[in-house]
Amino acid sequence: MPAPRIVVTRRIPEPALDLLRGSDADLWISEHDRPLETGELHQAVSGADAVVSLLHDRVDDAFLDAAGPQLRSVSNVAVGYDNIDVPAATARGVVVTNTPGVLTEATADIAMGLVLMATRRLGEGERLMRSGTPWSWHMFFMLGSGLQGKTIGIVGLGGIGRAVARRARSFGMRVAYTSRTPADPEVEAELEAERMTLDELLAQADIVSLHLPLSEETRHLIGAEALGRMKSDAYLINTARGPVVDEAALADALKRGEIAGAGLDVFENEPDVHPGLLELENVVLVPHLGSATKETRTAMAELAARNALAVAAGEPALTPVNPEVSPGSRP
Ligand code: DGY
């Protein structure tokens, strides 16, 4: 059998490349430190048996056509896979994999970091110091909101949502959550978490933290109506996917004081940010850093490489999104 052709669409950490180099694969790695343009991407994947993709690569019918019928797997180096048309891949028998688990703690850390930055006005304070604006301590200087005794509302109690809830508990917060299915009783008991509807959560939570995937159902889930249900002293945190929030509506709500503040790691049209948000002091903006630790990015890339190699060797994928086309995989 000829060596499988594995295409890596952008540079990934060396330990993952070493795994691929250590196999018999015919390896192609993009030499650009940028996302490939659509035409370049389609040319690169032509004839590939496996593609290791990044979250900015659009994997749709055109991509699958360009790759050809021999394509067996697409391994996204991300837990989110909204860049991939999974039904289209499944229809062609292409295994799609993601990287669950390995980025849970890093992403939860960033969510909690945003909670602290937003509620304690840390970004605002830093901007003030750097601007050279005179300041002095006084009783009412830059007062924020405390967390002790407040309620965090977790929207989507998966692995990352649970990890954020655990952190919030250690800050003395009460946990409310909303999700399609109830959490395991042990998880609810551990977190003393109360399940409620989204509307109830929006009305009660002091912090609303989003931890759900992007899909047609969740696009703009948090728009003007949802923001209008939140308390005027509440904060919105988004480390999930930008389009879950209607950025224009959020900028409006923040400007009009409908909610107290927000912390965003992800944006509707990355890398662009709605100009209305850039003008505001009460929003913390960080550039999609959820999984950005050396350890986490290495673990993500290694998992993606192992998935690509497993499928190429005719073995079950480790973390398939569509296990129905990966014989032997556990759903
Ligand atoms: C993911 O894995 O989906 C993250 O957004 C990457 O940081």
Short mmCIF file of C-alpha atoms and ligand atoms in Angstrom, two decimals:
data_model
loop_
_atom_site.label_atom_id
_atom_site.label_comp_id
_atom_site.label_asym_id
_atom_site.label_seq_id
_atom_site.Cartn_x
_atom_site.Cartn_y
_atom_site.Cartn_z
CA MET A 1 0.00 0.00 0.00
CA PRO A 2 1.35 3.48 -0.80
CA ALA A 3 2.21 5.71 2.17
CA PRO A 4 -0.80 7.81 3.22
CA ARG A 5 -0.56 11.47 2.31
CA ILE A 6 -1.12 13.63 5.40
CA VAL A 7 -1.60 17.36 4.91
CA VAL A 8 -1.12 19.81 7.80
CA THR A 9 -2.69 23.13 6.86
CA ARG A 10 -0.59 25.33 9.18
CA ARG A 11 2.42 24.90 11.44
CA ILE A 12 1.57 23.03 14.66
CA PRO A 13 3.80 22.26 17.70
CA GLU A 14 6.89 20.15 16.94
CA PRO A 15 6.00 17.14 19.16
CA ALA A 16 2.91 16.61 17.01
CA LEU A 17 4.89 16.99 13.80
CA ASP A 18 7.42 14.51 15.20
CA LEU A 19 4.63 11.97 15.66
CA LEU A 20 3.66 12.41 12.02
CA ARG A 21 7.30 12.38 10.84
CA GLY A 22 7.83 9.16 12.78
CA SER A 23 5.17 7.42 10.71
CA ASP A 24 5.50 6.25 7.12
CA ALA A 25 3.25 9.10 5.96
CA ASP A 26 4.00 11.26 2.97
CA LEU A 27 3.76 14.51 4.94
CA TRP A 28 2.98 17.99 3.59
CA ILE A 29 3.08 20.91 6.01
CA SER A 30 2.11 24.41 4.97
CA GLU A 31 5.14 26.67 5.03
CA HIS A 32 3.00 29.77 5.61
CA ASP A 33 2.43 31.07 9.12
CA ARG A 34 -1.07 32.17 8.18
CA PRO A 35 -4.33 30.52 7.20
CA LEU A 36 -4.24 29.23 3.63
CA GLU A 37 -6.46 31.08 1.15
CA THR A 38 -9.34 28.93 -0.09
CA GLY A 39 -7.60 28.19 -3.41
CA GLU A 40 -4.33 27.31 -1.66
CA LEU A 41 -6.17 25.11 0.83
CA HIS A 42 -7.99 23.20 -1.89
CA GLN A 43 -4.76 22.73 -3.82
CA ALA A 44 -2.94 21.56 -0.69
CA VAL A 45 -5.52 18.93 0.26
CA SER A 46 -5.84 17.51 -3.25
CA GLY A 47 -5.00 13.82 -3.05
CA ALA A 48 -4.71 13.80 0.76
CA ASP A 49 -5.69 10.73 2.77
CA ALA A 50 -5.74 12.73 5.99
CA VAL A 51 -5.88 16.44 6.74
CA VAL A 52 -4.87 18.02 10.03
CA SER A 53 -6.94 21.22 9.98
CA LEU A 54 -7.12 24.38 12.03
CA LEU A 55 -10.27 26.17 13.14
CA HIS A 56 -9.96 28.79 10.40
CA ASP A 57 -10.02 26.17 7.59
CA ARG A 58 -13.44 25.82 5.98
CA VAL A 59 -14.11 22.13 5.39
CA ASP A 60 -17.17 22.02 3.17
CA ASP A 61 -18.28 20.25 0.00
CA ALA A 62 -15.84 22.28 -2.11
CA PHE A 63 -12.97 21.24 0.19
CA LEU A 64 -14.07 17.59 0.12
CA ASP A 65 -14.37 17.68 -3.68
CA ALA A 66 -10.91 19.23 -3.92
CA ALA A 67 -9.43 16.59 -1.61
CA GLY A 68 -10.87 13.68 -3.59
CA PRO A 69 -12.57 10.37 -2.80
CA GLN A 70 -9.50 8.84 -1.11
CA LEU A 71 -9.79 11.28 1.84
CA ARG A 72 -10.33 9.30 5.07
CA SER A 73 -10.08 11.85 7.87
CA VAL A 74 -10.06 15.49 8.86
CA SER A 75 -8.53 16.08 12.29
CA ASN A 76 -9.34 19.53 13.61
CA VAL A 77 -6.84 20.92 16.12
CA ALA A 78 -9.69 22.36 18.22
CA VAL A 79 -12.54 21.11 20.32
CA GLY A 80 -14.95 23.26 18.29
CA TYR A 81 -15.65 22.06 14.76
CA ASP A 82 -18.13 24.59 13.43
CA ASN A 83 -15.66 25.16 10.56
CA ILE A 84 -16.45 21.64 9.32
CA ASP A 85 -19.59 20.51 7.53
CA VAL A 86 -19.82 17.24 9.45
CA PRO A 87 -22.88 15.84 7.60
CA ALA A 88 -21.06 16.44 4.27
CA ALA A 89 -17.97 14.63 5.57
CA THR A 90 -20.06 11.81 7.02
CA ALA A 91 -21.91 11.37 3.73
CA ARG A 92 -18.54 10.72 2.09
CA GLY A 93 -17.32 8.40 4.84
CA VAL A 94 -14.72 10.93 6.05
CA VAL A 95 -13.97 10.68 9.78
CA VAL A 96 -13.93 14.05 11.54
CA THR A 97 -12.10 14.35 14.83
CA ASN A 98 -11.67 17.15 17.39
CA THR A 99 -9.65 17.62 20.58
CA PRO A 100 -11.97 17.38 23.58
CA GLY A 101 -10.63 17.26 27.12
CA VAL A 102 -7.11 18.52 26.59
CA LEU A 103 -8.07 22.20 26.57
CA THR A 104 -10.71 22.13 29.29
CA GLU A 105 -8.63 23.55 32.15
CA ALA A 106 -6.84 26.20 30.05
CA THR A 107 -10.13 27.48 28.66
CA ALA A 108 -11.76 27.50 32.10
CA ASP A 109 -8.80 29.52 33.40
CA ILE A 110 -9.34 32.15 30.69
CA ALA A 111 -13.08 32.28 31.42
CA MET A 112 -12.34 32.86 35.10
CA GLY A 113 -9.67 35.41 34.15
CA LEU A 114 -12.28 37.30 32.14
CA VAL A 115 -14.70 37.14 35.07
CA LEU A 116 -12.09 38.75 37.31
CA MET A 117 -11.00 41.28 34.71
CA ALA A 118 -14.54 42.37 33.97
CA THR A 119 -15.88 42.49 37.51
CA ARG A 120 -12.77 44.12 39.03
CA ARG A 121 -12.14 46.45 36.06
CA LEU A 122 -8.59 45.21 35.57
CA GLY A 123 -8.35 46.10 31.87
CA GLU A 124 -9.67 49.55 32.58
CA GLY A 125 -7.19 49.99 35.44
CA GLU A 126 -4.30 48.87 33.26
CA ARG A 127 -5.27 51.26 30.49
CA LEU A 128 -5.48 54.08 33.03
CA MET A 129 -1.97 53.37 34.39
CA ARG A 130 -0.42 53.16 30.93
CA SER A 131 -2.12 56.35 29.75
CA GLY A 132 -0.31 58.33 32.47
CA THR A 133 -3.61 59.65 33.81
CA PRO A 134 -3.07 60.93 37.37
CA TRP A 135 -4.74 58.78 40.01
CA SER A 136 -4.76 58.30 43.75
CA TRP A 137 -6.36 55.78 46.07
CA HIS A 138 -9.68 56.80 47.52
CA MET A 139 -12.71 55.03 48.87
CA PHE A 140 -14.66 55.18 45.67
CA PHE A 141 -11.87 54.74 43.14
CA MET A 142 -12.65 52.22 40.38
CA LEU A 143 -15.04 50.11 42.40
CA GLY A 144 -16.02 46.81 40.85
CA SER A 145 -18.24 43.94 41.94
CA GLY A 146 -17.31 41.10 44.30
CA LEU A 147 -17.98 37.48 43.49
CA GLN A 148 -18.60 35.97 46.92
CA GLY A 149 -22.23 34.88 47.28
CA LYS A 150 -23.08 35.76 43.67
CA THR A 151 -24.51 33.37 41.08
CA ILE A 152 -22.67 32.19 37.99
CA GLY A 153 -24.97 30.95 35.24
CA ILE A 154 -23.28 28.37 33.07
CA VAL A 155 -24.84 27.99 29.64
CA GLY A 156 -23.80 24.48 28.56
CA LEU A 157 -22.50 22.30 31.39
CA GLY A 158 -20.03 20.21 29.38
CA GLY A 159 -16.41 19.69 30.39
CA ILE A 160 -15.41 23.36 30.15
CA GLY A 161 -18.62 24.58 31.78
CA ARG A 162 -18.03 22.21 34.70
CA ALA A 163 -14.42 23.33 35.05
CA VAL A 164 -15.55 26.97 35.19
CA ALA A 165 -18.24 26.08 37.72
CA ARG A 166 -15.63 24.42 39.95
CA ARG A 167 -13.47 27.52 39.83
CA ALA A 168 -16.45 29.77 40.54
CA ARG A 169 -17.34 27.63 43.57
CA SER A 170 -13.88 28.20 44.98
CA PHE A 171 -14.63 31.95 44.71
CA GLY A 172 -17.72 31.41 46.86
CA MET A 173 -20.21 31.54 44.03
CA ARG A 174 -23.45 29.63 43.63
CA VAL A 175 -23.82 27.69 40.37
CA ALA A 176 -26.86 27.73 38.10
CA TYR A 177 -26.83 26.04 34.72
CA THR A 178 -28.86 25.43 31.65
CA SER A 179 -28.36 22.58 29.23
CA ARG A 180 -30.46 20.37 27.00
CA THR A 181 -30.04 17.37 29.27
CA PRO A 182 -29.61 17.38 33.05
CA ALA A 183 -26.09 16.86 34.35
CA ASP A 184 -25.28 13.60 36.12
CA PRO A 185 -26.61 13.68 39.69
CA GLU A 186 -23.00 13.38 41.00
CA VAL A 187 -21.98 16.46 39.01
CA GLU A 188 -25.01 18.43 40.21
CA ALA A 189 -24.24 17.36 43.77
CA GLU A 190 -20.52 18.19 43.53
CA LEU A 191 -21.24 21.65 42.16
CA GLU A 192 -24.48 22.12 44.11
CA ALA A 193 -25.70 23.26 40.72
CA GLU A 194 -29.29 24.15 39.98
CA ARG A 195 -30.62 23.47 36.48
CA MET A 196 -32.97 26.08 35.06
CA THR A 197 -34.21 27.39 31.74
CA LEU A 198 -32.09 29.87 29.82
CA ASP A 199 -34.58 32.64 30.57
CA GLU A 200 -34.49 31.88 34.29
CA LEU A 201 -30.71 31.77 34.26
CA LEU A 202 -30.45 35.09 32.40
CA ALA A 203 -32.78 36.70 34.91
CA GLN A 204 -30.95 35.36 37.97
CA ALA A 205 -27.24 35.13 37.17
CA ASP A 206 -24.71 37.79 38.14
CA ILE A 207 -22.29 36.27 35.65
CA VAL A 208 -23.50 34.48 32.50
CA SER A 209 -20.75 32.31 31.05
CA LEU A 210 -21.19 30.65 27.64
CA HIS A 211 -19.88 27.12 27.04
CA LEU A 212 -21.83 25.72 24.13
CA PRO A 213 -20.87 24.91 20.56
CA LEU A 214 -21.79 27.10 17.61
CA SER A 215 -24.62 25.68 15.53
CA GLU A 216 -27.64 27.05 13.70
CA GLU A 217 -29.56 26.75 17.01
CA THR A 218 -26.99 28.67 19.04
CA ARG A 219 -26.08 31.41 16.52
CA HIS A 220 -27.05 34.75 18.12
CA LEU A 221 -28.54 32.90 21.10
CA ILE A 222 -27.48 35.94 23.10
CA GLY A 223 -29.02 38.85 21.23
CA ALA A 224 -30.99 41.93 22.24
CA GLU A 225 -33.81 39.90 23.79
CA ALA A 226 -31.55 37.68 25.91
CA LEU A 227 -29.41 40.65 26.97
CA GLY A 228 -32.60 42.46 27.94
CA ARG A 229 -33.45 39.61 30.32
CA MET A 230 -30.13 39.92 32.17
CA LYS A 231 -29.79 41.97 35.34
CA SER A 232 -28.40 45.48 34.86
CA ASP A 233 -25.48 44.65 37.19
CA ALA A 234 -24.68 41.32 35.48
CA TYR A 235 -21.72 40.39 33.25
CA LEU A 236 -21.53 38.25 30.11
CA ILE A 237 -18.49 36.04 29.49
CA ASN A 238 -17.91 34.32 26.13
CA THR A 239 -15.12 31.79 25.62
CA ALA A 240 -17.21 29.57 23.32
CA ARG A 241 -17.66 30.92 19.78
CA GLY A 242 -18.17 34.54 18.77
CA PRO A 243 -21.36 34.14 16.70
CA VAL A 244 -23.23 32.76 19.73
CA VAL A 245 -23.45 36.45 20.71
CA ASP A 246 -24.90 39.20 18.53
CA GLU A 247 -22.00 41.64 18.91
CA ALA A 248 -23.96 44.68 17.69
CA ALA A 249 -26.68 43.99 20.27
CA LEU A 250 -24.05 43.46 22.97
CA ALA A 251 -22.29 46.75 22.16
CA ASP A 252 -25.66 48.48 22.38
CA ALA A 253 -26.57 46.83 25.70
CA LEU A 254 -23.18 47.70 27.21
CA LYS A 255 -23.35 51.28 26.00
CA ARG A 256 -26.83 51.78 27.40
CA GLY A 257 -25.95 50.14 30.72
CA GLU A 258 -28.43 47.30 30.22
CA ILE A 259 -25.76 44.99 31.62
CA ALA A 260 -22.70 45.95 33.66
CA GLY A 261 -19.95 44.48 31.54
CA ALA A 262 -18.61 41.66 29.41
CA GLY A 263 -15.48 39.62 28.85
CA LEU A 264 -14.93 38.21 25.38
CA ASP A 265 -12.30 35.78 24.11
CA VAL A 266 -14.08 35.04 20.84
CA PHE A 267 -15.67 37.26 18.21
CA GLU A 268 -18.31 37.08 15.52
CA ASN A 269 -15.95 37.84 12.63
CA GLU A 270 -12.49 37.00 13.94
CA PRO A 271 -10.07 38.67 13.85
CA ASP A 272 -12.36 41.72 13.52
CA VAL A 273 -14.16 43.12 16.53
CA HIS A 274 -17.34 45.16 16.33
CA PRO A 275 -16.19 48.80 16.43
CA GLY A 276 -18.85 49.61 19.04
CA LEU A 277 -17.13 47.27 21.50
CA LEU A 278 -13.70 48.80 20.97
CA GLU A 279 -14.95 52.15 22.27
CA LEU A 280 -16.28 50.82 25.55
CA GLU A 281 -14.50 50.63 28.91
CA ASN A 282 -16.85 48.00 30.36
CA VAL A 283 -15.83 45.17 28.04
CA VAL A 284 -12.66 43.11 28.23
CA LEU A 285 -11.41 41.88 24.85
CA VAL A 286 -8.76 39.18 24.43
CA PRO A 287 -7.76 37.54 21.13
CA HIS A 288 -9.08 33.94 21.31
CA LEU A 289 -6.59 32.82 23.97
CA GLY A 290 -8.73 30.11 25.58
CA SER A 291 -6.40 27.24 24.74
CA ALA A 292 -3.26 29.33 24.33
CA THR A 293 -0.79 27.64 26.64
CA LYS A 294 2.26 25.78 25.33
CA GLU A 295 1.15 22.62 27.09
CA THR A 296 -2.41 22.76 25.85
CA ARG A 297 -1.62 23.61 22.25
CA THR A 298 0.92 20.76 22.19
CA ALA A 299 -1.62 18.33 23.63
CA MET A 300 -4.25 19.46 21.11
CA ALA A 301 -1.90 19.05 18.15
CA GLU A 302 -0.66 15.66 19.39
CA LEU A 303 -4.22 14.42 19.76
CA ALA A 304 -5.06 15.59 16.23
CA ALA A 305 -1.92 13.88 14.86
CA ARG A 306 -2.77 10.64 16.68
CA ASN A 307 -6.28 10.75 15.25
CA ALA A 308 -4.94 11.22 11.71
CA LEU A 309 -2.46 8.37 12.14
CA ALA A 310 -5.02 6.03 13.68
CA VAL A 311 -7.50 6.43 10.83
CA ALA A 312 -4.70 6.16 8.24
CA ALA A 313 -3.69 2.85 9.85
CA GLY A 314 -7.27 1.57 9.63
CA GLU A 315 -7.76 1.90 13.39
CA PRO A 316 -10.61 3.65 15.20
CA ALA A 317 -10.21 7.38 15.69
CA LEU A 318 -9.52 8.39 19.29
CA THR A 319 -11.95 11.30 19.45
CA PRO A 320 -14.32 11.13 16.48
CA VAL A 321 -17.11 13.62 16.02
CA ASN A 322 -18.92 11.23 13.65
CA PRO A 323 -18.12 7.79 15.14
CA GLU A 324 -20.61 6.20 12.75
CA VAL A 325 -17.97 6.40 10.02
CA SER A 326 -15.06 5.37 12.27
CA PRO A 327 -15.59 1.67 12.86
CA GLY A 328 -14.72 0.58 16.36
CA SER A 329 -14.68 4.13 17.76
CA ARG A 330 -16.48 4.87 20.94
CA PRO A 331 -19.12 7.62 20.47
C1 DGY B 1 -11.20 25.26 20.35
O1 DGY B 1 -10.45 24.31 20.50
O2 DGY B 1 -12.30 25.16 19.83
C2 DGY B 1 -10.72 26.57 20.85
O3 DGY B 1 -11.56 27.61 20.50
C3 DGY B 1 -9.31 26.83 20.36
O4 DGY B 1 -8.77 27.79 21.20
#
